[in-house]
């Protein structure tokens, strides 16, 4: 039988809760991903689990801290009785190294200002009378330039502490990537779960659903993360580009590579290397890269050529927001060529209203507008914004969201599939989504949504805001909003979940007596509609959904 991912975080009243959690991750990876580790890595992890508890706990503490160099006098923990014995075990197992070579920058980070003064004075440096810690780095760099990186005992023989280097960080970064599917989540996820802040949906973890099918996939992921780090730390896009791994046949890794390339292209565009930026945009499969490339071409290409380029791009685009941006470029080119007949005429005018409301301190304009409408009409008004329709879609499609497809789930701490906002999310689940959406035709959708709400309330889901999606809101929405409207809205959401999950109207107003509803976008003083909001409003209107924009101005206090 395939295993179900059910990992219980250690209780926080256990002083070694962090170690229990790390042990859980290690055992889980050894069980599910042992074939993605080389023999030495598997042996090191098994060896670690066999060490005395205090030794494992000390390593866990170091892994969960920042940096790879640690002062001996900063390794005392109340729950670890004998630090010296633990250090000996970790040195023998090659998890740590003593006497590491330290650069000037690394030594500078480890030392306090008084220690830097003592170190430099011992080396006969003439220090300014008002020596600040920031002054010390320049002095250390002079020594490093002359002598190179040195162990602490050479830098400063009189030091009253020693330094240890963490040798196993690359291995634990690899574990973290395999367990979380990223390097931005960390071990604190266990703590959040224990505290009751999150409850996650159990997901069937099958060998066939693993995101990393081979060790090379993990290597590629880590290399992409390293390229991002190079760009962030050095600000050198070409250096980051040179470090990129080759294109992978793993679909989600190829998507991630395009994301890194897009970031490099943006960096180069901002810093004036337009030719490189354009080249990177044009070779990128992401639709936003296509838009950026055309905006750069606008500056050099003739308007006539731009019409040809943009028309071809419009044919290739699949995301509505991309289509909106491309249409704007097309219209600009058409105006420049004086071909006004090519410019689309917008037939729809959005219904608008304007009201004056007294401002209240620290009260959002949407809340003020909701109270205003509810006090003057026989309607119930909810401040739903982006919570209602994505939430209803998630409740209807819950089994599809949490299906264990390759690259979707890495661990038990996900509030949705990893590919939820990628372009291939719908394509990979097309048949299953069609089955769920078909319940809107036969009327069974209401029971499906209600029962899922009852069963899953409070379970973490990327598309559900439980604090907003109350039972009262659920009840009135399902009773009044026509199934045909829901189906059209859900279809539009699924056309581009990444962008369409936001931009929905702020308020949902329901009239129980009349069985009617309206979606209302609120704009306060000086605010204007954004692209994703305009896109939603026009699409909702075309669907026949009652929608309007209310402009609020603040009146003087009564």
Coordinates of C-alpha atoms in Angstrom, one line a residue:
X1 CA 0.0 0.0 0.0
X2 CA 1.3 3.5 -0.8
X3 CA 2.2 5.6 2.2
X4 CA 0.1 8.5 3.4
X5 CA 2.0 11.6 4.4
X6 CA 1.0 11.9 8.0
X7 CA 3.8 13.5 10.1
X8 CA 3.1 14.6 13.6
X9 CA 5.3 17.4 14.9
X10 CA 6.8 16.9 18.4
X11 CA 5.1 18.5 21.4
X12 CA 6.6 21.9 22.3
X13 CA 6.9 20.8 26.0
X14 CA 9.6 18.4 24.9
X15 CA 12.9 20.4 25.2
X16 CA 14.2 18.5 22.2
X17 CA 11.1 19.0 20.0
X18 CA 13.3 20.5 17.3
X19 CA 15.4 17.4 17.2
X20 CA 12.4 15.1 17.0
X21 CA 11.2 17.1 14.0
X22 CA 14.5 17.0 12.3
X23 CA 14.7 13.2 12.9
X24 CA 11.2 12.9 11.3
X25 CA 12.4 14.7 8.2
X26 CA 15.5 12.6 7.9
X27 CA 13.6 9.3 8.3
X28 CA 11.0 10.4 5.9
X29 CA 13.6 11.3 3.2
X30 CA 15.5 8.1 3.9
X31 CA 12.2 6.2 3.3
X32 CA 11.0 8.0 0.2
X33 CA 14.1 9.5 -1.4
X34 CA 17.0 7.2 -0.5
X35 CA 17.6 6.5 -4.1
X36 CA 18.2 10.2 -4.8
X37 CA 21.0 10.3 -2.3
X38 CA 24.5 8.8 -2.9
X39 CA 25.8 6.1 -0.6
X40 CA 27.9 8.5 1.5
X41 CA 24.8 10.8 2.1
X42 CA 22.6 7.8 3.2
X43 CA 25.4 6.6 5.4
X44 CA 25.9 10.0 7.0
X45 CA 22.2 10.4 7.8
X46 CA 22.0 6.9 9.3
X47 CA 25.1 7.6 11.3
X48 CA 23.6 10.8 12.6
X49 CA 20.5 9.0 13.8
X50 CA 22.7 6.6 15.7
X51 CA 24.7 9.2 17.6
X52 CA 23.9 10.1 21.3
X53 CA 20.8 12.3 21.6
X54 CA 22.8 15.3 22.8
X55 CA 25.1 15.2 19.8
X56 CA 22.1 15.0 17.4
X57 CA 20.5 17.9 19.3
X58 CA 23.6 20.1 19.0
X59 CA 23.8 19.5 15.2
X60 CA 20.1 20.3 14.9
X61 CA 20.6 23.6 16.7
X62 CA 23.4 24.5 14.4
X63 CA 21.6 23.5 11.2
X64 CA 18.6 25.7 12.2
X65 CA 20.8 28.7 12.8
X66 CA 22.1 31.0 10.1
X67 CA 25.6 30.8 8.8
X68 CA 28.1 27.9 8.7
X69 CA 30.7 29.2 11.3
X70 CA 30.0 29.0 15.0
X71 CA 31.8 30.2 18.1
X72 CA 32.4 27.6 20.7
X73 CA 31.2 29.9 23.5
X74 CA 27.8 30.3 21.6
X75 CA 27.0 26.6 21.6
X76 CA 25.7 26.2 25.1
X77 CA 22.1 25.0 25.4
X78 CA 20.3 24.1 28.6
X79 CA 18.9 20.9 27.2
X80 CA 22.2 19.6 25.9
X81 CA 24.2 18.5 29.0
X82 CA 27.7 18.0 27.6
X83 CA 28.6 20.2 24.7
X84 CA 32.3 19.0 24.5
X85 CA 31.3 15.4 24.1
X86 CA 28.7 16.3 21.5
X87 CA 31.3 18.3 19.5
X88 CA 33.7 15.4 19.6
X89 CA 31.0 13.1 18.1
X90 CA 30.2 15.6 15.4
X91 CA 33.8 16.2 14.5
X92 CA 34.5 12.4 14.3
X93 CA 31.5 11.9 12.1
X94 CA 32.7 14.8 9.8
X95 CA 29.5 16.8 10.4
X96 CA 31.7 19.6 11.8
X97 CA 35.2 20.8 11.2
X98 CA 37.5 22.5 13.7
X99 CA 40.2 25.1 12.7
X100 CA 38.4 26.2 9.5
X101 CA 40.1 28.8 7.3
X102 CA 38.3 32.1 7.9
X103 CA 38.1 35.0 5.5
X104 CA 38.2 38.5 6.8
X105 CA 34.4 38.9 6.3
X106 CA 33.7 35.7 8.2
X107 CA 36.0 36.6 11.1
X108 CA 34.5 40.1 11.2
X109 CA 31.0 38.6 11.6
X110 CA 32.1 36.3 14.4
X111 CA 34.0 38.9 16.5
X112 CA 32.7 41.6 18.8
X113 CA 34.1 45.1 18.7
X114 CA 36.4 44.6 21.8
X115 CA 37.7 41.4 20.3
X116 CA 38.4 43.0 17.0
X117 CA 40.4 45.7 18.8
X118 CA 42.4 43.1 20.8
X119 CA 43.0 41.0 17.7
X120 CA 44.3 43.9 15.6
X121 CA 46.3 45.4 18.5
X122 CA 48.0 42.0 18.9
X123 CA 49.0 42.3 15.3
X124 CA 50.6 45.7 15.9
X125 CA 48.0 47.6 13.9
X126 CA 47.7 51.3 14.7
X127 CA 44.0 51.7 15.5
X128 CA 42.1 55.0 15.7
X129 CA 41.2 56.2 19.1
X130 CA 37.5 56.0 18.4
X131 CA 37.5 52.5 16.9
X132 CA 34.2 51.3 15.7
X133 CA 33.4 47.7 14.7
X134 CA 32.8 48.8 11.1
X135 CA 36.4 50.0 11.0
X136 CA 37.7 46.5 11.7
X137 CA 36.7 44.9 8.4
X138 CA 39.1 47.1 6.3
X139 CA 42.0 46.2 8.7
X140 CA 41.2 42.5 8.4
X141 CA 41.0 42.7 4.6
X142 CA 44.5 44.1 4.4
X143 CA 45.8 41.1 6.4
X144 CA 43.8 38.7 4.3
X145 CA 45.1 40.3 1.1
X146 CA 48.7 39.6 2.4
X147 CA 48.2 36.2 4.1
X148 CA 45.0 34.7 2.7
X149 CA 42.2 33.1 4.7
X150 CA 43.5 31.8 8.0
X151 CA 42.4 29.6 10.9
X152 CA 41.4 31.5 14.1
X153 CA 44.6 30.3 15.9
X154 CA 46.7 32.2 13.3
X155 CA 44.4 35.2 13.0
X156 CA 44.4 35.6 16.8
X157 CA 46.4 33.1 18.9
X158 CA 45.1 34.7 22.1
X159 CA 41.4 34.1 21.3
X160 CA 39.5 32.7 24.2
X161 CA 37.1 30.8 21.9
X162 CA 37.4 28.5 19.0
X163 CA 35.4 28.2 15.8
X164 CA 33.6 25.2 14.2
X165 CA 32.4 25.0 10.6
X166 CA 29.3 23.2 9.6
X167 CA 30.3 20.7 6.9
X168 CA 26.9 19.1 6.3
X169 CA 24.9 22.2 5.2
X170 CA 24.8 21.2 1.5
X171 CA 23.4 17.8 2.5
X172 CA 20.7 19.4 4.7
X173 CA 19.8 21.9 2.0
X174 CA 19.3 18.9 -0.3
X175 CA 17.0 17.3 2.3
X176 CA 15.1 20.5 2.7
X177 CA 14.6 20.8 -1.1
X178 CA 13.3 17.2 -1.3
X179 CA 11.1 17.6 1.7
X180 CA 9.6 21.1 1.2
X181 CA 10.1 21.4 -2.6
X182 CA 11.8 24.7 -2.0
X183 CA 14.5 26.4 0.1
X184 CA 12.4 29.2 1.6
X185 CA 10.4 27.0 4.0
X186 CA 12.2 25.8 7.1
X187 CA 11.9 23.6 10.1
X188 CA 9.6 26.2 11.8
X189 CA 6.7 24.7 9.8
X190 CA 6.5 22.0 12.4
X191 CA 6.2 24.6 15.2
X192 CA 3.3 26.3 13.4
X193 CA 1.4 23.1 13.1
X194 CA 1.9 22.1 16.7
X195 CA 0.7 25.5 17.9
X196 CA -2.6 24.8 16.0
X197 CA -2.1 27.7 13.6
X198 CA -2.5 25.4 10.7
X199 CA -4.0 22.1 9.8
X200 CA -3.1 20.5 6.5
X201 CA -4.9 18.1 4.2
X202 CA -3.4 14.5 4.3
X203 CA -2.2 13.6 0.8
X204 CA -1.4 10.2 -0.6
X205 CA 2.3 10.2 -1.4
X206 CA 3.0 7.7 -4.2
X207 CA 6.4 6.9 -5.7
X208 CA 5.0 7.9 -9.1
X209 CA 4.0 11.3 -7.8
X210 CA 7.5 12.4 -6.7
X211 CA 8.5 15.7 -8.1
X212 CA 12.2 14.6 -8.2
X213 CA 12.4 11.4 -10.2
X214 CA 16.2 11.3 -10.2
X215 CA 19.2 12.9 -8.4
X216 CA 19.9 15.1 -11.4
X217 CA 16.5 16.8 -10.8
X218 CA 17.5 17.7 -7.3
X219 CA 20.9 18.9 -8.6
X220 CA 19.1 21.1 -11.1
X221 CA 16.8 22.6 -8.5
X222 CA 19.8 23.4 -6.2
X223 CA 21.7 24.9 -9.1
X224 CA 18.8 27.2 -10.0
X225 CA 18.6 28.3 -6.4
X226 CA 22.3 29.1 -6.4
X227 CA 21.9 31.1 -9.6
X228 CA 19.2 33.2 -7.9
X229 CA 21.5 33.7 -4.9
X230 CA 24.4 34.8 -7.1
X231 CA 22.3 37.5 -8.7
X232 CA 20.8 38.7 -5.4
X233 CA 24.3 38.9 -3.7
X234 CA 26.4 40.1 -6.6
X235 CA 23.9 42.0 -8.7
X236 CA 25.7 40.5 -11.8
X237 CA 23.1 39.1 -14.2
X238 CA 25.6 37.7 -16.6
X239 CA 27.4 35.9 -13.8
X240 CA 24.1 34.4 -12.7
X241 CA 23.3 33.5 -16.3
X242 CA 26.6 31.6 -16.6
X243 CA 25.8 29.5 -13.6
X244 CA 22.4 28.4 -14.8
X245 CA 22.0 24.6 -15.3
X246 CA 20.9 23.3 -18.7
X247 CA 17.3 23.1 -19.6
X248 CA 15.6 20.1 -17.9
X249 CA 13.0 17.7 -19.3
X250 CA 11.3 17.9 -16.0
X251 CA 8.4 20.2 -16.7
X252 CA 8.2 22.1 -13.4
X253 CA 12.0 22.5 -13.3
X254 CA 11.9 24.0 -16.8
X255 CA 9.2 26.4 -15.6
X256 CA 11.3 27.3 -12.6
X257 CA 14.3 27.9 -14.9
X258 CA 12.2 30.3 -17.0
X259 CA 11.3 32.1 -13.8
X260 CA 15.0 32.6 -12.9
X261 CA 15.8 33.7 -16.5
X262 CA 12.9 36.2 -16.3
X263 CA 14.4 37.7 -13.1
X264 CA 17.8 38.0 -14.7
X265 CA 16.3 39.6 -17.8
X266 CA 14.4 42.2 -15.6
X267 CA 17.7 42.9 -13.7
X268 CA 19.6 43.5 -17.0
X269 CA 16.8 45.7 -18.4
X270 CA 16.8 47.9 -15.3
X271 CA 20.6 48.2 -15.6
X272 CA 20.7 49.1 -19.2
X273 CA 21.7 45.9 -21.0
X274 CA 18.7 45.9 -23.2
X275 CA 20.1 43.5 -25.8
X276 CA 20.7 40.8 -23.3
X277 CA 17.3 41.4 -21.6
X278 CA 15.5 41.2 -25.0
X279 CA 17.3 38.0 -25.9
X280 CA 16.3 36.4 -22.6
X281 CA 12.7 37.6 -22.8
X282 CA 12.3 36.2 -26.3
X283 CA 13.6 32.8 -25.4
X284 CA 11.4 32.6 -22.4
X285 CA 8.1 30.6 -22.4
X286 CA 6.5 32.8 -19.7
X287 CA 3.8 35.1 -21.1
X288 CA 4.9 38.1 -19.1
X289 CA 8.3 37.7 -20.8
X290 CA 6.6 38.0 -24.2
X291 CA 5.0 41.2 -23.1
X292 CA 8.2 42.7 -21.7
X293 CA 10.0 41.8 -25.0
X294 CA 7.4 43.6 -27.0
X295 CA 7.5 46.7 -24.8
X296 CA 11.3 46.9 -25.4
X297 CA 10.8 46.4 -29.1
X298 CA 8.3 49.4 -29.1
X299 CA 11.3 51.6 -28.5
X300 CA 13.2 50.5 -31.7
X301 CA 10.8 48.8 -34.1
X302 CA 8.6 50.6 -36.6
X303 CA 4.9 50.8 -35.7
X304 CA 4.1 48.7 -38.8
X305 CA 6.4 46.0 -37.7
X306 CA 5.0 46.1 -34.1
X307 CA 1.6 45.4 -35.5
X308 CA 2.8 42.2 -37.1
X309 CA 4.8 41.2 -33.9
X310 CA 1.9 41.9 -31.5
X311 CA -0.7 40.3 -33.7
X312 CA 1.3 37.1 -33.7
X313 CA 1.8 37.3 -29.9
X314 CA -1.9 37.7 -29.4
X315 CA -2.5 34.5 -31.3
X316 CA 0.0 32.7 -29.0
X317 CA -1.3 34.1 -25.7
X318 CA -3.6 32.1 -23.6
X319 CA -3.9 34.2 -20.5
X320 CA -6.6 37.0 -20.5
X321 CA -4.4 39.5 -18.6
X322 CA -1.6 39.0 -21.2
X323 CA -4.1 39.5 -23.9
X324 CA -5.1 42.9 -22.3
X325 CA -1.5 44.1 -22.2
X326 CA -0.9 43.0 -25.8
X327 CA -4.0 44.8 -27.0
X328 CA -2.7 48.0 -25.5
X329 CA 0.6 47.6 -27.3
X330 CA -1.3 46.9 -30.5
X331 CA -3.5 50.0 -30.1
X332 CA -0.4 52.2 -29.6
X333 CA 1.1 50.9 -32.8
X334 CA -2.2 51.3 -34.6
X335 CA -2.5 54.9 -33.5
X336 CA 1.1 55.6 -34.7
X337 CA 0.3 54.2 -38.1
X338 CA -3.0 56.1 -38.2
X339 CA -5.0 52.9 -38.6
X340 CA -7.8 53.8 -36.2
X341 CA -10.0 51.1 -37.6
X342 CA -7.7 48.5 -35.9
X343 CA -8.5 49.9 -32.5
X344 CA -11.3 48.0 -30.7
X345 CA -14.2 50.1 -29.5
X346 CA -15.3 49.3 -26.0
X347 CA -19.0 48.9 -26.2
X348 CA -19.6 48.4 -22.4
X349 CA -19.8 51.2 -19.9
X350 CA -19.5 50.1 -16.3
X351 CA -22.4 51.2 -14.1
X352 CA -21.0 53.6 -11.5
X353 CA -22.3 55.5 -8.5
X354 CA -20.9 58.1 -6.1
X355 CA -21.5 58.4 -2.4
X356 CA -20.3 60.6 0.4
X357 CA -19.4 58.8 3.7
X358 CA -17.9 60.1 6.9
X359 CA -14.4 58.8 7.3
X360 CA -13.6 56.8 10.5
X361 CA -10.1 56.4 11.9
X362 CA -8.4 53.1 10.9
X363 CA -11.6 51.9 9.0
X364 CA -11.1 50.7 5.5
X365 CA -13.2 52.4 2.8
X366 CA -14.6 49.0 1.8
X367 CA -15.9 48.4 5.3
X368 CA -17.4 51.9 5.4
X369 CA -19.1 51.3 2.1
X370 CA -20.5 48.0 3.2
X371 CA -22.0 49.5 6.4
X372 CA -23.4 52.4 4.3
X373 CA -25.1 50.1 1.8
X374 CA -26.5 47.8 4.5
X375 CA -27.9 50.6 6.5
X376 CA -29.8 52.1 3.6
X377 CA -31.1 49.0 1.8
X378 CA -32.7 45.7 2.4
X379 CA -29.5 43.9 1.5
X380 CA -26.9 41.9 3.4
X381 CA -23.4 43.1 2.4
X382 CA -20.2 41.1 2.8
X383 CA -16.7 42.3 2.3
X384 CA -15.6 39.3 0.3
X385 CA -13.1 40.7 -2.2
X386 CA -11.1 37.7 -3.4
X387 CA -12.4 35.3 -0.8
X388 CA -15.8 34.2 -2.1
X389 CA -15.4 32.8 -5.6
X390 CA -11.9 31.3 -5.3
X391 CA -13.1 29.8 -2.0
X392 CA -16.3 28.3 -3.5
X393 CA -14.2 26.9 -6.4
X394 CA -11.8 25.3 -3.9
X395 CA -14.6 23.7 -1.9
X396 CA -16.1 22.3 -5.1
X397 CA -12.8 21.0 -6.5
X398 CA -11.2 19.9 -3.2
X399 CA -10.4 16.3 -4.3
X400 CA -8.8 17.6 -7.5
X401 CA -6.7 20.2 -5.6
X402 CA -5.2 17.6 -3.3
X403 CA -4.6 14.9 -5.9
X404 CA -1.0 13.6 -5.7
X405 CA 0.2 14.3 -9.2
X406 CA 4.0 14.5 -9.9
X407 CA 5.5 17.7 -8.7
X408 CA 2.3 18.7 -6.8
X409 CA 3.1 17.6 -3.2
X410 CA 6.4 17.3 -1.5
X411 CA 5.4 17.2 2.2
X412 CA 2.5 17.3 4.6
X413 CA 2.7 21.1 5.1
X414 CA 1.3 22.3 1.8
X415 CA -1.9 24.4 1.6
X416 CA -2.3 23.4 -2.1
X417 CA -0.4 21.8 -4.9
X418 CA 3.0 23.3 -5.8
X419 CA 1.8 23.8 -9.4
X420 CA -1.5 25.6 -8.4
X421 CA -0.5 28.9 -10.1
X422 CA 1.5 27.5 -13.0
X423 CA 0.1 27.5 -16.5
X424 CA -0.2 23.7 -16.7
X425 CA -2.3 23.3 -13.5
X426 CA -5.6 23.0 -15.4
X427 CA -4.1 21.0 -18.3
X428 CA -2.9 18.3 -16.0
X429 CA -6.3 18.0 -14.3
X430 CA -8.6 18.8 -17.2
X431 CA -10.8 15.7 -17.0
X432 CA -11.1 15.7 -13.2
X433 CA -12.0 19.4 -13.1
X434 CA -14.6 18.9 -15.8
X435 CA -16.3 16.3 -13.6
X436 CA -16.5 18.7 -10.7
X437 CA -17.7 21.6 -12.8
X438 CA -20.4 19.3 -14.3
X439 CA -22.1 19.3 -10.8
X440 CA -23.1 22.9 -11.6
X441 CA -25.2 21.6 -14.4
X442 CA -27.1 18.9 -12.4
X443 CA -27.5 20.9 -9.2
X444 CA -25.4 18.6 -7.0
X445 CA -22.7 21.3 -6.5
X446 CA -24.5 22.8 -3.5
X447 CA -24.3 19.6 -1.5
X448 CA -20.7 19.0 -2.6
X449 CA -19.7 22.5 -1.4
X450 CA -21.6 22.4 1.8
X451 CA -20.3 19.0 2.8
X452 CA -16.7 20.0 2.0
X453 CA -17.1 23.1 4.1
X454 CA -18.3 21.1 7.1
X455 CA -15.6 18.5 6.7
X456 CA -12.6 20.7 5.9
X457 CA -13.3 23.9 7.8
X458 CA -10.0 25.4 9.1
X459 CA -7.8 23.1 6.9
X460 CA -5.1 25.2 5.1
X461 CA -6.0 25.8 1.5
X462 CA -4.4 28.4 -0.8
X463 CA -7.7 29.5 -2.2
X464 CA -9.8 29.6 0.9
X465 CA -10.0 32.4 3.5
X466 CA -11.9 30.6 6.3
X467 CA -12.3 33.9 8.3
X468 CA -14.3 35.3 5.4
X469 CA -16.1 32.3 4.1
X470 CA -18.5 31.9 7.0
X471 CA -21.4 29.4 7.0
X472 CA -23.8 32.4 6.7
X473 CA -22.0 33.7 3.6
X474 CA -21.8 30.2 2.1
X475 CA -25.5 29.7 2.6
X476 CA -26.7 33.0 1.1
X477 CA -24.3 32.7 -1.8
X478 CA -25.3 29.2 -2.8
X479 CA -29.0 30.0 -2.4
X480 CA -28.9 33.2 -4.5
X481 CA -26.0 33.1 -7.0
X482 CA -27.2 31.2 -10.1
X483 CA -25.2 28.0 -11.0
X484 CA -24.7 29.4 -14.5
X485 CA -22.9 32.5 -13.1
X486 CA -20.8 30.3 -10.8
X487 CA -19.7 28.1 -13.7
X488 CA -18.7 31.1 -15.8
X489 CA -16.8 32.7 -12.9
X490 CA -15.0 29.4 -12.1
X491 CA -14.1 28.9 -15.7
X492 CA -12.6 32.4 -15.8
X493 CA -10.7 31.8 -12.6
X494 CA -9.2 28.5 -14.0
X495 CA -8.1 30.3 -17.2
X496 CA -5.3 31.9 -15.2
X497 CA -5.5 31.2 -11.5
X498 CA -2.2 33.0 -10.8
X499 CA -3.7 36.4 -11.8
X500 CA -7.4 35.8 -11.6
X501 CA -7.5 34.9 -7.9
X502 CA -7.2 38.6 -7.3
X503 CA -9.0 41.7 -8.6
X504 CA -12.6 40.5 -7.8
X505 CA -15.1 43.2 -6.6
X506 CA -14.8 44.1 -3.0
X507 CA -18.4 43.7 -1.8
X508 CA -21.1 41.1 -2.3
X509 CA -24.6 42.4 -1.7
X510 CA -27.5 39.9 -1.3
X511 CA -31.3 40.5 -1.2
X512 CA -32.9 37.5 0.3
X513 CA -36.5 38.6 -0.4
X514 CA -35.8 39.3 -4.1
X515 CA -33.3 36.4 -4.5
X516 CA -30.9 38.8 -6.2
X517 CA -27.3 39.9 -5.7
X518 CA -24.7 42.4 -6.9
X519 CA -20.9 42.6 -6.8
X520 CA -19.6 46.1 -6.1
X521 CA -16.0 47.4 -6.5
X522 CA -15.3 50.2 -4.1
X523 CA -12.9 53.1 -5.0
X524 CA -11.9 55.6 -2.4
X525 CA -10.6 59.1 -3.0
X526 CA -7.7 59.1 -5.4
X527 CA -8.0 55.4 -6.2
X528 CA -8.5 54.0 -9.6
X529 CA -9.2 50.6 -11.3
X530 CA -6.2 48.3 -11.8
X531 CA -5.8 46.1 -14.9
X532 CA -6.7 42.9 -13.1
X533 CA -9.8 44.6 -11.6
X534 CA -10.9 46.0 -15.0
X535 CA -10.5 42.6 -16.5
X536 CA -12.7 41.0 -13.9
X537 CA -15.4 43.7 -14.1
X538 CA -15.7 43.5 -17.8
X539 CA -15.8 39.7 -17.8
X540 CA -18.4 39.7 -15.1
X541 CA -20.6 42.1 -17.0
X542 CA -20.3 40.0 -20.1
X543 CA -21.4 37.0 -18.1
X544 CA -24.5 38.8 -17.1
X545 CA -23.4 39.1 -13.5
X546 CA -24.8 42.3 -11.8
X547 CA -21.7 44.4 -11.1
X548 CA -20.9 48.1 -10.5
X549 CA -18.3 50.5 -9.3
X550 CA -18.9 52.8 -6.3
X551 CA -16.8 55.8 -5.8
X552 CA -16.5 57.0 -2.2
X553 CA -15.7 60.5 -1.2
X554 CA -15.3 61.5 2.5
X555 CA -17.6 64.0 4.0
X556 CA -17.1 66.3 6.9
X557 CA -17.9 64.8 10.4
X558 CA -21.4 65.4 11.5

